[in-house]
């Protein structure tokens, strides 16, 4: 139950931070990050979770999508939308697929995605990166993630938030896989 609660808190943090940060704007690019520095601060994800309508309003630069029958459509026009894109995931520490240290680095990584005509990115969110220690949430990882969502949106690219895991955790398969932090593997027994 503690593991499920932590996952739900992580999801709430992504949604609430994206809603408040995405509307503020900003810049970025795509590249492989080699930085291993990360600051963690203890927070509670339940601190302020805005309503879904706030999230929708902050993402208004892209048409809102919904499902109609078996099709994905623009909510306002009912026009069919075909999503085609790429995956962005970093499956090992520091769990950063893109260098977000400067606008030039972000542009170098993300501009080619939009230029190639892709309109969606499946962006991995790794629980271990966000809550490596139970109850301690890495706000730098969350900011990195929100920066990517915001920068993709600026380029007309939707983000599919992927709460990702392969093989549950690298701690359950002798270093193979990723997803759950070590403390959750131990708690799961």
N, CA and C atoms as an extended XYZ file, in Angstrom:
567
Properties=species:S:1:pos:R:3:atomname:S:1:resname:S:1:resid:I:1 pbc="F F F"
N         0.815       -1.185        0.000 N   UNK     1
C         0.000        0.000        0.000 CA  UNK     1
C         0.869        1.262        0.000 C   UNK     1
N         2.008        1.241        0.724 N   UNK     2
C         2.912        2.392        0.735 CA  UNK     2
C         3.453        2.661       -0.661 C   UNK     2
N         3.724        1.584       -1.404 N   UNK     3
C         4.268        1.719       -2.752 CA  UNK     3
C         3.237        2.391       -3.658 C   UNK     3
N         1.992        1.951       -3.610 N   UNK     4
C         0.939        2.540       -4.424 CA  UNK     4
C         0.740        4.010       -4.064 C   UNK     4
N         0.753        4.312       -2.775 N   UNK     5
C         0.582        5.692       -2.342 CA  UNK     5
C         1.707        6.568       -2.886 C   UNK     5
N         2.934        6.085       -2.883 N   UNK     6
C         4.061        6.855       -3.401 CA  UNK     6
C         3.923        7.105       -4.899 C   UNK     6
N         3.459        6.103       -5.636 N   UNK     7
C         3.253        6.284       -7.072 CA  UNK     7
C         2.179        7.333       -7.344 C   UNK     7
N         1.107        7.279       -6.577 N   UNK     8
C         0.032        8.251       -6.755 CA  UNK     8
C         0.499        9.660       -6.395 C   UNK     8
N         1.318        9.785       -5.371 N   UNK     9
C         1.864       11.092       -5.006 CA  UNK     9
C         2.777       11.625       -6.102 C   UNK     9
N         3.565       10.746       -6.725 N   UNK    10
C         4.433       11.156       -7.826 CA  UNK    10
C         3.597       11.652       -8.999 C   UNK    10
N         2.527       10.941       -9.310 N   UNK    11
C         1.647       11.348      -10.410 CA  UNK    11
C         1.025       12.710      -10.115 C   UNK    11
N         0.570       12.913       -8.896 N   UNK    12
C        -0.032       14.190       -8.518 CA  UNK    12
C         0.990       15.317       -8.616 C   UNK    12
N         2.231       15.042       -8.268 N   UNK    13
C         3.270       16.069       -8.334 CA  UNK    13
C         3.544       16.484       -9.770 C   UNK    13
N         3.604       15.520      -10.687 N   UNK    14
C         3.834       15.844      -12.095 CA  UNK    14
C         2.701       16.703      -12.616 C   UNK    14
N         1.478       16.306      -12.347 N   UNK    15
C         0.314       17.043      -12.840 CA  UNK    15
C         0.258       18.447      -12.249 C   UNK    15
N         0.434       18.570      -10.940 N   UNK    16
C         0.309       19.888      -10.330 CA  UNK    16
C         1.454       20.801      -10.730 C   UNK    16
N         2.672       20.271      -10.840 N   UNK    17
C         3.801       21.098      -11.246 CA  UNK    17
C         3.680       21.486      -12.707 C   UNK    17
N         3.240       20.569      -13.541 N   UNK    18
C         3.068       20.885      -14.964 CA  UNK    18
C         2.023       21.972      -15.131 C   UNK    18
N         0.952       21.894      -14.377 N   UNK    19
C        -0.118       22.886      -14.503 CA  UNK    19
C         0.363       24.272      -14.110 C   UNK    19
N         1.138       24.368      -13.050 N   UNK    20
C         1.568       25.683      -12.601 CA  UNK    20
C         2.781       26.180      -13.368 C   UNK    20
N         3.639       25.295      -13.846 N   UNK    21
C         4.862       25.710      -14.510 CA  UNK    21
C         4.675       25.886      -16.002 C   UNK    21
N         3.885       25.025      -16.639 N   UNK    22
C         3.731       25.088      -18.081 CA  UNK    22
C         3.188       26.432      -18.509 C   UNK    22
N         2.252       26.977      -17.749 N   UNK    23
C         1.665       28.252      -18.138 CA  UNK    23
C         2.646       29.412      -18.002 C   UNK    23
N         3.738       29.202      -17.274 N   UNK    24
C         4.722       30.260      -17.079 CA  UNK    24
C         5.657       30.419      -18.269 C   UNK    24
N         5.733       29.420      -19.171 N   UNK    25
C         6.599       29.495      -20.349 CA  UNK    25
C         8.014       29.106      -20.012 C   UNK    25
N         8.915       29.222      -20.989 N   UNK    26
C        10.313       28.885      -20.773 CA  UNK    26
C        10.905       28.268      -22.015 C   UNK    26
N        12.203       27.920      -21.978 N   UNK    27
C        12.879       27.386      -23.154 CA  UNK    27
C        13.663       26.151      -22.845 C   UNK    27
N        14.070       25.423      -23.899 N   UNK    28
C        14.825       24.221      -23.663 CA  UNK    28
C        15.318       23.558      -24.928 C   UNK    28
N        16.035       22.393      -24.805 N   UNK    29
C        16.530       21.629      -25.950 CA  UNK    29
C        16.756       20.180      -25.617 C   UNK    29
N        17.161       19.377      -26.633 N   UNK    30
C        17.334       17.932      -26.444 CA  UNK    30
C        18.790       17.563      -26.606 C   UNK    30
N        19.325       16.845      -25.642 N   UNK    31
C        20.648       16.251      -25.760 CA  UNK    31
C        20.815       15.300      -24.604 C   UNK    31
N        21.852       14.500      -24.679 N   UNK    32
C        22.063       13.555      -23.600 CA  UNK    32
C        22.779       14.248      -22.460 C   UNK    32
N        22.238       14.141      -21.280 N   UNK    33
C        22.823       14.803      -20.128 CA  UNK    33
C        23.842       13.901      -19.484 C   UNK    33
N        24.971       14.474      -19.113 N   UNK    34
C        25.982       13.706      -18.405 CA  UNK    34
C        26.102       14.170      -16.964 C   UNK    34
N        25.282       15.111      -16.602 N   UNK    35
C        25.334       15.633      -15.246 CA  UNK    35
C        24.772       14.616      -14.265 C   UNK    35
N        25.448       14.440      -13.160 N   UNK    36
C        24.958       13.512      -12.151 CA  UNK    36
C        24.560       14.226      -10.877 C   UNK    36
N        24.538       15.537      -10.936 N   UNK    37
C        24.157       16.272       -9.740 CA  UNK    37
C        22.647       16.353       -9.637 C   UNK    37
N        22.150       16.168       -8.449 N   UNK    38
C        20.711       16.202       -8.223 CA  UNK    38
C        20.466       16.565       -6.771 C   UNK    38
N        19.612       17.530       -6.573 N   UNK    39
C        19.279       17.948       -5.222 CA  UNK    39
C        17.906       17.416       -4.874 C   UNK    39
N        17.783       16.810       -3.709 N   UNK    40
C        16.476       16.342       -3.287 CA  UNK    40
C        16.011       17.170       -2.114 C   UNK    40
N        14.729       17.433       -2.122 N   UNK    41
C        14.137       18.134       -0.997 CA  UNK    41
C        12.903       17.370       -0.571 C   UNK    41
N        12.676       17.328        0.690 N   UNK    42
C        11.522       16.614        1.194 CA  UNK    42
C        10.287       17.491        1.061 C   UNK    42
N         9.298       16.979        0.327 N   UNK    43
C         8.043       17.691        0.157 CA  UNK    43
C         6.909       16.697        0.230 C   UNK    43
N         5.731       17.208        0.338 N   UNK    44
C         4.574       16.333        0.231 CA  UNK    44
C         3.847       16.700       -1.038 C   UNK    44
N         3.552       15.707       -1.866 N   UNK    45
C         2.930       15.948       -3.155 CA  UNK    45
C         1.511       16.470       -3.015 C   UNK    45
N         0.886       16.248       -1.890 N   UNK    46
C        -0.497       16.677       -1.716 CA  UNK    46
C        -0.611       18.167       -1.406 C   UNK    46
N         0.504       18.870       -1.376 N   UNK    47
C         0.501       20.272       -0.971 CA  UNK    47
C        -0.483       21.123       -1.763 C   UNK    47
N        -0.473       21.017       -3.080 N   UNK    48
C        -1.413       21.815       -3.863 CA  UNK    48
C        -1.626       21.146       -5.200 C   UNK    48
N        -2.725       20.485       -5.361 N   UNK    49
C        -3.051       19.827       -6.607 CA  UNK    49
C        -4.200       20.572       -7.250 C   UNK    49
N        -3.913       21.307       -8.354 N   UNK    50
C        -4.964       22.078       -8.991 CA  UNK    50
C        -5.981       21.178       -9.686 C   UNK    50
N        -7.128       21.726       -9.960 N   UNK    51
C        -8.171       20.979      -10.644 CA  UNK    51
C        -7.766       20.707      -12.081 C   UNK    51
N        -8.358       19.685      -12.675 N   UNK    52
C        -8.063       19.312      -14.045 CA  UNK    52
C        -8.288       20.475      -14.999 C   UNK    52
N        -9.269       21.300      -14.760 N   UNK    53
C        -9.533       22.430      -15.646 CA  UNK    53
C        -8.355       23.389      -15.697 C   UNK    53
N        -7.610       23.505      -14.621 N   UNK    54
C        -6.420       24.348      -14.615 CA  UNK    54
C        -5.382       23.789      -15.573 C   UNK    54
N        -5.196       22.496      -15.566 N   UNK    55
C        -4.228       21.847      -16.440 CA  UNK    55
C        -4.620       22.069      -17.886 C   UNK    55
N        -5.877       21.844      -18.221 N   UNK    56
C        -6.353       22.013      -19.588 CA  UNK    56
C        -6.138       23.447      -20.056 C   UNK    56
N        -6.434       24.419      -19.214 N   UNK    57
C        -6.265       25.825      -19.594 CA  UNK    57
C        -4.804       26.154      -19.842 C   UNK    57
N        -3.897       25.574      -19.064 N   UNK    58
C        -2.487       25.902      -19.227 CA  UNK    58
C        -1.889       25.276      -20.472 C   UNK    58
N        -2.533       24.281      -21.037 N   UNK    59
C        -2.031       23.621      -22.231 CA  UNK    59
C        -2.767       24.081      -23.480 C   UNK    59
N        -3.413       25.230      -23.429 N   UNK    60
C        -4.290       25.658      -24.510 CA  UNK    60
C        -3.574       25.933      -25.826 C   UNK    60
N        -2.257       26.018      -25.861 N   UNK    61
C        -1.547       26.242      -27.116 CA  UNK    61
C        -1.733       25.075      -28.075 C   UNK    61
N        -1.912       23.890      -27.583 N   UNK    62
C        -2.205       22.720      -28.403 CA  UNK    62
C        -3.684       22.400      -28.248 C   UNK    62
N        -4.342       21.984      -29.338 N   UNK    63
C        -5.751       21.610      -29.185 CA  UNK    63
C        -5.908       20.478      -28.171 C   UNK    63
N        -6.962       20.541      -27.394 N   UNK    64
C        -7.252       19.483      -26.430 CA  UNK    64
C        -7.727       18.263      -27.205 C   UNK    64
N        -7.192       17.106      -26.851 N   UNK    65
C        -7.568       15.867      -27.518 CA  UNK    65
C        -8.515       15.069      -26.652 C   UNK    65
N        -9.379       14.316      -27.303 N   UNK    66
C       -10.299       13.421      -26.605 CA  UNK    66
C       -10.513       12.194      -27.488 C   UNK    66
N       -11.280       11.249      -26.998 N   UNK    67
C       -11.565       10.037      -27.762 CA  UNK    67
C       -13.018       10.065      -28.188 C   UNK    67
N       -13.241        9.746      -29.442 N   UNK    68
C       -14.586        9.641      -29.986 CA  UNK    68
C       -14.667        8.303      -30.706 C   UNK    68
N       -15.414        7.374      -30.109 N   UNK    69
C       -15.452        6.017      -30.666 CA  UNK    69
C       -14.077        5.394      -30.560 C   UNK    69
N       -13.486        5.069      -31.699 N   UNK    70
C       -12.141        4.482      -31.696 CA  UNK    70
C       -11.097        5.464      -32.216 C   UNK    70
N       -11.446        6.741      -32.286 N   UNK    71
C       -10.535        7.750      -32.828 CA  UNK    71
C       -10.120        8.763      -31.767 C   UNK    71
N        -8.909        9.275      -31.920 N   UNK    72
C        -8.464       10.429      -31.137 CA  UNK    72
C        -8.820       11.655      -31.965 C   UNK    72
N        -9.495       12.611      -31.339 N   UNK    73
C        -9.975       13.787      -32.068 CA  UNK    73
C        -9.676       15.049      -31.278 C   UNK    73
N        -9.659       16.191      -32.002 N   UNK    74
C        -9.593       17.487      -31.332 CA  UNK    74
C       -10.948       17.727      -30.693 C   UNK    74
N       -10.951       18.068      -29.431 N   UNK    75
C       -12.205       18.229      -28.695 CA  UNK    75
C       -13.086       19.325      -29.294 C   UNK    75
N       -12.492       20.407      -29.754 N   UNK    76
C       -13.285       21.537      -30.225 CA  UNK    76
C       -13.850       21.348      -31.633 C   UNK    76
N       -13.201       20.519      -32.451 N   UNK    77
C       -13.620       20.374      -33.850 CA  UNK    77
C       -14.079       18.967      -34.211 C   UNK    77
N       -13.776       18.003      -33.355 N   UNK    78
C       -14.050       16.581      -33.609 CA  UNK    78
C       -13.255       16.069      -34.812 C   UNK    78
N       -12.216       16.800      -35.199 N   UNK    79
C       -11.358       16.394      -36.308 CA  UNK    79
C       -10.405       15.302      -35.839 C   UNK    79
N       -10.260       14.229      -36.625 N   UNK    80
C        -9.357       13.131      -36.271 CA  UNK    80
C        -7.920       13.609      -36.208 C   UNK    80
N        -7.196       13.081      -35.232 N   UNK    81
C        -5.784       13.406      -35.058 CA  UNK    81
C        -5.005       12.093      -35.076 C   UNK    81
N        -3.948       12.068      -35.840 N   UNK    82
C        -3.085       10.900      -35.884 CA  UNK    82
C        -1.784       11.265      -35.192 C   UNK    82
N        -1.518       10.601      -34.095 N   UNK    83
C        -0.310       10.860      -33.327 CA  UNK    83
C         0.795        9.931      -33.813 C   UNK    83
N         1.934       10.499      -34.082 N   UNK    84
C         3.114        9.708      -34.429 CA  UNK    84
C         4.314       10.401      -33.809 C   UNK    84
N         5.143        9.596      -33.166 N   UNK    85
C         6.228       10.231      -32.440 CA  UNK    85
C         7.328        9.283      -32.041 C   UNK    85
N         8.032        9.698      -31.016 N   UNK    86
C         9.207        8.981      -30.545 CA  UNK    86
C         9.141        8.824      -29.030 C   UNK    86
N         9.971        7.934      -28.527 N   UNK    87
C        10.139        7.733      -27.086 CA  UNK    87
C        11.366        8.508      -26.619 C   UNK    87
N        11.275        9.111      -25.443 N   UNK    88
C        12.433        9.695      -24.782 CA  UNK    88
C        12.503        9.092      -23.391 C   UNK    88
N        13.593        8.381      -23.131 N   UNK    89
C        13.754        7.736      -21.832 CA  UNK    89
C        15.235        7.612      -21.502 C   UNK    89
N        15.553        7.801      -20.245 N   UNK    90
C        16.892        7.530      -19.727 CA  UNK    90
C        16.702        6.459      -18.668 C   UNK    90
N        17.261        5.295      -18.894 N   UNK    91
C        16.957        4.149      -18.046 CA  UNK    91
C        18.014        3.868      -16.986 C   UNK    91
N        18.884        4.828      -16.751 N   UNK    92
C        19.908        4.681      -15.714 CA  UNK    92
C        20.162        6.057      -15.104 C   UNK    92
N        20.642        6.077      -13.869 N   UNK    93
C        20.948        7.361      -13.239 CA  UNK    93
C        21.903        8.163      -14.115 C   UNK    93
N        21.696        9.441      -14.230 N   UNK    94
C        20.802       10.328      -13.492 CA  UNK    94
C        19.399       10.459      -14.089 C   UNK    94
N        19.011        9.578      -14.997 N   UNK    95
C        17.656        9.550      -15.568 CA  UNK    95
C        17.296       10.841      -16.296 C   UNK    95
N        18.220       11.361      -17.058 N   UNK    96
C        17.979       12.567      -17.858 CA  UNK    96
C        18.287       12.228      -19.316 C   UNK    96
N        17.271       12.169      -20.175 N   UNK    97
C        17.463       11.845      -21.587 CA  UNK    97
C        17.918       13.051      -22.390 C   UNK    97
N        17.621       14.238      -21.902 N   UNK    98
C        17.878       15.480      -22.621 CA  UNK    98
C        18.629       16.444      -21.708 C   UNK    98
N        19.572       17.161      -22.294 N   UNK    99
C        20.278       18.213      -21.555 CA  UNK    99
C        19.396       19.454      -21.552 C   UNK    99
N        18.953       19.872      -20.384 N   UNK   100
C        18.105       21.061      -20.268 CA  UNK   100
C        18.857       22.237      -19.645 C   UNK   100
N        20.175       22.211      -19.744 N   UNK   101
C        20.982       23.245      -19.088 CA  UNK   101
C        20.955       24.592      -19.793 C   UNK   101
N        20.542       24.624      -21.055 N   UNK   102
C        20.495       25.898      -21.775 CA  UNK   102
C        19.445       25.831      -22.880 C   UNK   102
N        18.944       26.982      -23.310 N   UNK   103
C        17.998       26.988      -24.432 CA  UNK   103
C        18.593       26.366      -25.694 C   UNK   103
N        19.893       26.571      -25.929 N   UNK   104
C        20.529       26.005      -27.122 CA  UNK   104
C        20.564       24.472      -27.058 C   UNK   104
N        20.853       23.932      -25.888 N   UNK   105
C        20.890       22.472      -25.737 CA  UNK   105
C        19.494       21.874      -25.928 C   UNK   105
N        18.493       22.546      -25.398 N   UNK   106
C        17.117       22.070      -25.539 CA  UNK   106
C        16.703       22.122      -27.009 C   UNK   106
N        17.013       23.214      -27.683 N   UNK   107
C        16.671       23.350      -29.099 CA  UNK   107
C        17.367       22.283      -29.940 C   UNK   107
N        18.632       22.014      -29.639 N   UNK   108
C        19.379       21.009      -30.398 CA  UNK   108
C        18.745       19.627      -30.281 C   UNK   108
N        18.124       19.355      -29.157 N   UNK   109
C        17.523       18.044      -28.932 CA  UNK   109
C        16.087       17.957      -29.415 C   UNK   109
N        15.300       18.996      -29.194 N   UNK   110
C        13.869       18.911      -29.467 CA  UNK   110
C        13.460       19.440      -30.839 C   UNK   110
N        14.173       20.399      -31.383 N   UNK   111
C        13.797       20.944      -32.685 CA  UNK   111
C        13.759       19.875      -33.777 C   UNK   111
N        14.717       18.944      -33.817 N   UNK   112
C        14.653       17.904      -34.860 CA  UNK   112
C        13.405       17.016      -34.749 C   UNK   112
N        12.881       16.843      -33.557 N   UNK   113
C        11.673       16.032      -33.389 CA  UNK   113
C        10.504       16.703      -34.092 C   UNK   113
N        10.312       17.985      -33.823 N   UNK   114
C         9.227       18.726      -34.465 CA  UNK   114
C         9.475       18.874      -35.962 C   UNK   114
N        10.723       19.128      -36.359 N   UNK   115
C        11.056       19.307      -37.776 CA  UNK   115
C        10.800       18.036      -38.581 C   UNK   115
N        10.919       16.887      -37.941 N   UNK   116
C        10.667       15.614      -38.622 CA  UNK   116
C         9.172       15.322      -38.757 C   UNK   116
N         8.344       16.195      -38.181 N   UNK   117
C         6.904       16.033      -38.310 CA  UNK   117
C         6.257       15.225      -37.203 C   UNK   117
N         7.022       14.885      -36.180 N   UNK   118
C         6.435       14.155      -35.055 CA  UNK   118
C         5.562       15.093      -34.243 C   UNK   118
N         4.463       14.572      -33.707 N   UNK   119
C         3.557       15.409      -32.927 CA  UNK   119
C         3.299       14.871      -31.524 C   UNK   119
N         4.031       13.838      -31.106 N   UNK   120
C         3.899       13.316      -29.751 CA  UNK   120
C         5.224       12.692      -29.312 C   UNK   120
N         5.531       12.841      -28.040 N   UNK   121
C         6.683       12.171      -27.425 CA  UNK   121
C         6.175       11.388      -26.225 C   UNK   121
N         6.526       10.136      -26.178 N   UNK   122
C         6.271        9.307      -24.997 CA  UNK   122
C         7.463        9.539      -24.082 C   UNK   122
N         7.232       10.289      -22.999 N   UNK   123
C         8.309       10.737      -22.118 CA  UNK   123
C         8.286        9.936      -20.824 C   UNK   123
N         9.331        9.157      -20.630 N   UNK   124
C         9.408        8.295      -19.447 CA  UNK   124
C         9.587        9.134      -18.186 C   UNK   124
N         8.794        8.807      -17.172 N   UNK   125
C         8.940        9.368      -15.832 CA  UNK   125
C         9.346        8.203      -14.944 C   UNK   125
N        10.524        8.285      -14.336 N   UNK   126
C        11.057        7.165      -13.567 CA  UNK   126
C        10.888        7.421      -12.077 C   UNK   126
N        10.138        6.558      -11.442 N   UNK   127
C         9.843        6.680      -10.019 CA  UNK   127
C        11.127        6.751       -9.197 C   UNK   127
N        12.103        5.894       -9.509 N   UNK   128
C        13.358        5.896       -8.762 CA  UNK   128
C        14.035        7.265       -8.818 C   UNK   128
N        13.936        7.945       -9.946 N   UNK   129
C        14.555        9.266      -10.076 CA  UNK   129
C        13.850       10.298       -9.214 C   UNK   129
N        12.544       10.164       -9.072 N   UNK   130
C        11.770       11.149       -8.323 CA  UNK   130
C        11.732       10.881       -6.824 C   UNK   130
N        11.682        9.620       -6.429 N   UNK   131
C        11.591        9.277       -5.002 CA  UNK   131
C        12.575        8.158       -4.676 C   UNK   131
N        13.856        8.444       -4.832 N   UNK   132
C        14.886        7.453       -4.542 CA  UNK   132
C        14.889        7.008       -3.081 C   UNK   132
N        14.525        7.908       -2.201 N   UNK   133
C        14.357        7.633       -0.777 CA  UNK   133
C        12.886        7.841       -0.456 C   UNK   133
N        12.310        6.901        0.249 N   UNK   134
C        10.877        6.974        0.539 CA  UNK   134
C        10.510        8.301        1.200 C   UNK   134
N         9.539        9.002        0.594 N   UNK   135
C         9.051       10.255        1.149 CA  UNK   135
C         9.887       11.478        0.824 C   UNK   135
N        10.997       11.318        0.108 N   UNK   136
C        11.855       12.432       -0.281 CA  UNK   136
C        11.767       12.569       -1.798 C   UNK   136
N        11.263       13.710       -2.257 N   UNK   137
C        10.981       13.906       -3.672 CA  UNK   137
C        12.009       14.847       -4.291 C   UNK   137
N        12.591       14.438       -5.396 N   UNK   138
C        13.624       15.207       -6.072 CA  UNK   138
C        12.974       16.274       -6.950 C   UNK   138
N        12.936       17.495       -6.449 N   UNK   139
C        12.306       18.587       -7.171 CA  UNK   139
C        13.067       18.962       -8.436 C   UNK   139
N        14.369       18.699       -8.482 N   UNK   140
C        15.141       18.961       -9.696 CA  UNK   140
C        14.717       18.023      -10.824 C   UNK   140
N        14.454       16.765      -10.499 N   UNK   141
C        13.980       15.823      -11.519 CA  UNK   141
C        12.603       16.260      -12.019 C   UNK   141
N        11.752       16.660      -11.111 N   UNK   142
C        10.415       17.109      -11.491 CA  UNK   142
C        10.510       18.358      -12.375 C   UNK   142
N        11.368       19.290      -12.035 N   UNK   143
C        11.540       20.494      -12.860 CA  UNK   143
C        12.090       20.142      -14.234 C   UNK   143
N        13.047       19.216      -14.291 N   UNK   144
C        13.582       18.741      -15.574 CA  UNK   144
C        12.446       18.201      -16.444 C   UNK   144
N        11.598       17.380      -15.857 N   UNK   145
C        10.502       16.752      -16.581 CA  UNK   145
C         9.511       17.803      -17.086 C   UNK   145
N         9.137       18.718      -16.233 N   UNK   146
C         8.189       19.766      -16.601 CA  UNK   146
C         8.793       20.665      -17.689 C   UNK   146
N        10.084       20.935      -17.613 N   UNK   147
C        10.742       21.717      -18.659 CA  UNK   147
C        10.589       21.031      -20.007 C   UNK   147
N        10.789       19.718      -20.049 N   UNK   148
C        10.637       18.998      -21.315 CA  UNK   148
C         9.200       19.065      -21.825 C   UNK   148
N         8.232       18.877      -20.948 N   UNK   149
C         6.824       18.958      -21.348 CA  UNK   149
C         6.533       20.342      -21.925 C   UNK   149
N         6.973       21.368      -21.237 N   UNK   150
C         6.745       22.745      -21.671 CA  UNK   150
C         7.415       23.024      -23.018 C   UNK   150
N         8.658       22.580      -23.172 N   UNK   151
C         9.400       22.825      -24.415 CA  UNK   151
C         8.804       22.048      -25.588 C   UNK   151
N         8.346       20.850      -25.345 N   UNK   152
C         7.693       20.089      -26.408 CA  UNK   152
C         6.403       20.787      -26.837 C   UNK   152
N         5.649       21.253      -25.872 N   UNK   153
C         4.392       21.963      -26.156 CA  UNK   153
C         4.642       23.183      -27.026 C   UNK   153
N         5.701       23.937      -26.726 N   UNK   154
C         6.047       25.107      -27.524 CA  UNK   154
C         6.290       24.747      -28.988 C   UNK   154
N         6.729       23.527      -29.213 N   UNK   155
C         7.047       23.072      -30.556 CA  UNK   155
C         5.869       22.343      -31.210 C   UNK   155
N         4.706       22.386      -30.547 N   UNK   156
C         3.524       21.737      -31.107 CA  UNK   156
C         3.519       20.233      -30.945 C   UNK   156
N         4.240       19.738      -29.943 N   UNK   157
C         4.364       18.300      -29.721 CA  UNK   157
C         3.691       17.942      -28.393 C   UNK   157
N         2.754       16.996      -28.458 N   UNK   158
C         2.090       16.506      -27.249 CA  UNK   158
C         3.052       15.620      -26.466 C   UNK   158
N         2.803       15.483      -25.167 N   UNK   159
C         3.585       14.589      -24.321 CA  UNK   159
C         2.669       13.516      -23.753 C   UNK   159
N         3.057       12.282      -23.936 N   UNK   160
C         2.403       11.161      -23.286 CA  UNK   160
C         3.254       10.832      -22.067 C   UNK   160
N         2.739       11.141      -20.872 N   UNK   161
C         3.481       10.876      -19.642 CA  UNK   161
C         3.486        9.369      -19.417 C   UNK   161
N         4.684        8.798      -19.372 N   UNK   162
C         4.858        7.352      -19.246 CA  UNK   162
C         5.500        7.047      -17.898 C   UNK   162
N         4.668        6.628      -16.943 N   UNK   163
C         5.227        6.200      -15.656 CA  UNK   163
C         5.874        4.850      -15.911 C   UNK   163
N         7.145        4.893      -16.245 N   UNK   164
C         7.847        3.797      -16.881 CA  UNK   164
C         8.494        2.836      -15.890 C   UNK   164
N         8.515        1.585      -16.289 N   UNK   165
C         9.302        0.564      -15.609 CA  UNK   165
C         9.599       -0.549      -16.598 C   UNK   165
N        10.741       -1.149      -16.472 N   UNK   166
C        11.118       -2.351      -17.217 CA  UNK   166
C        11.574       -3.374      -16.187 C   UNK   166
N        10.891       -4.486      -16.121 N   UNK   167
C        11.284       -5.514      -15.168 CA  UNK   167
C        11.105       -5.080      -13.727 C   UNK   167
N        10.191       -4.170      -13.466 N   UNK   168
C         9.864       -3.599      -12.167 CA  UNK   168
C        10.965       -2.692      -11.646 C   UNK   168
N        12.200       -3.183      -11.549 N   UNK   169
C        13.257       -2.369      -10.971 CA  UNK   169
C        14.616       -2.995      -11.234 C   UNK   169
N        15.628       -2.162      -11.379 N   UNK   170
C        16.986       -2.687      -11.521 CA  UNK   170
C        17.449       -3.374      -10.237 C   UNK   170
N        16.779       -3.069       -9.141 N   UNK   171
C        17.152       -3.669       -7.861 CA  UNK   171
C        16.553       -5.068       -7.687 C   UNK   171
N        15.599       -5.424       -8.530 N   UNK   172
C        15.015       -6.763       -8.430 CA  UNK   172
C        15.618       -7.728       -9.437 C   UNK   172
N        16.413       -7.217      -10.398 N   UNK   173
C        16.962       -8.067      -11.453 CA  UNK   173
C        18.466       -7.889      -11.628 C   UNK   173
N        19.166       -7.703      -10.553 N   UNK   174
C        20.627       -7.574      -10.594 CA  UNK   174
C        21.100       -6.506      -11.573 C   UNK   174
N        20.477       -5.339      -11.540 N   UNK   175
C        20.907       -4.217      -12.362 CA  UNK   175
C        20.218       -4.122      -13.706 C   UNK   175
N        19.406       -5.106      -14.049 N   UNK   176
C        18.691       -5.106      -15.331 CA  UNK   176
C        17.279       -4.585      -15.104 C   UNK   176
N        16.886       -3.559      -15.816 N   UNK   177
C        15.561       -2.987      -15.637 CA  UNK   177
C        15.644       -1.657      -14.921 C   UNK   177
N        14.482       -0.999      -14.811 N   UNK   178
C        14.412        0.267      -14.091 CA  UNK   178
C        12.963        0.565      -13.773 C   UNK   178
N        12.773        1.477      -12.838 N   UNK   179
C        11.427        1.856      -12.436 CA  UNK   179
C        11.341        2.112      -10.952 C   UNK   179
N        11.025        1.074      -10.186 N   UNK   180
C        10.819        1.232       -8.749 CA  UNK   180
C        12.149        1.456       -8.029 C   UNK   180
N        12.142        2.333       -7.023 N   UNK   181
C        13.359        2.554       -6.230 CA  UNK   181
C        13.646        1.345       -5.340 C   UNK   181
N        14.866        1.294       -4.852 N   UNK   182
C        15.292        0.161       -4.034 CA  UNK   182
C        14.404       -0.023       -2.809 C   UNK   182
N        14.014        1.061       -2.154 N   UNK   183
C        13.202        0.933       -0.946 CA  UNK   183
C        11.855        0.268       -1.242 C   UNK   183
N        11.310        0.497       -2.431 N   UNK   184
C        10.022       -0.108       -2.776 CA  UNK   184
C        10.173       -1.596       -3.073 C   UNK   184
N        11.307       -1.972       -3.641 N   UNK   185
C        11.566       -3.396       -3.899 CA  UNK   185
C        11.674       -4.148       -2.582 C   UNK   185
N        12.381       -3.538       -1.626 N   UNK   186
C        12.517       -4.167       -0.312 CA  UNK   186
C        11.166       -4.244        0.390 C   UNK   186
N        10.336       -3.207        0.239 N   UNK   187
C         9.012       -3.200        0.870 CA  UNK   187
C         8.083       -4.231        0.233 C   UNK   187
N         8.272       -4.471       -1.082 N   UNK   188
C         7.438       -5.443       -1.778 CA  UNK   188
C         7.826       -6.872       -1.440 C   UNK   188
N         9.026       -7.035       -0.903 N   UNK   189
C         9.483       -8.329       -0.443 CA  UNK   189
C        10.008       -9.160       -1.528 C   UNK   189
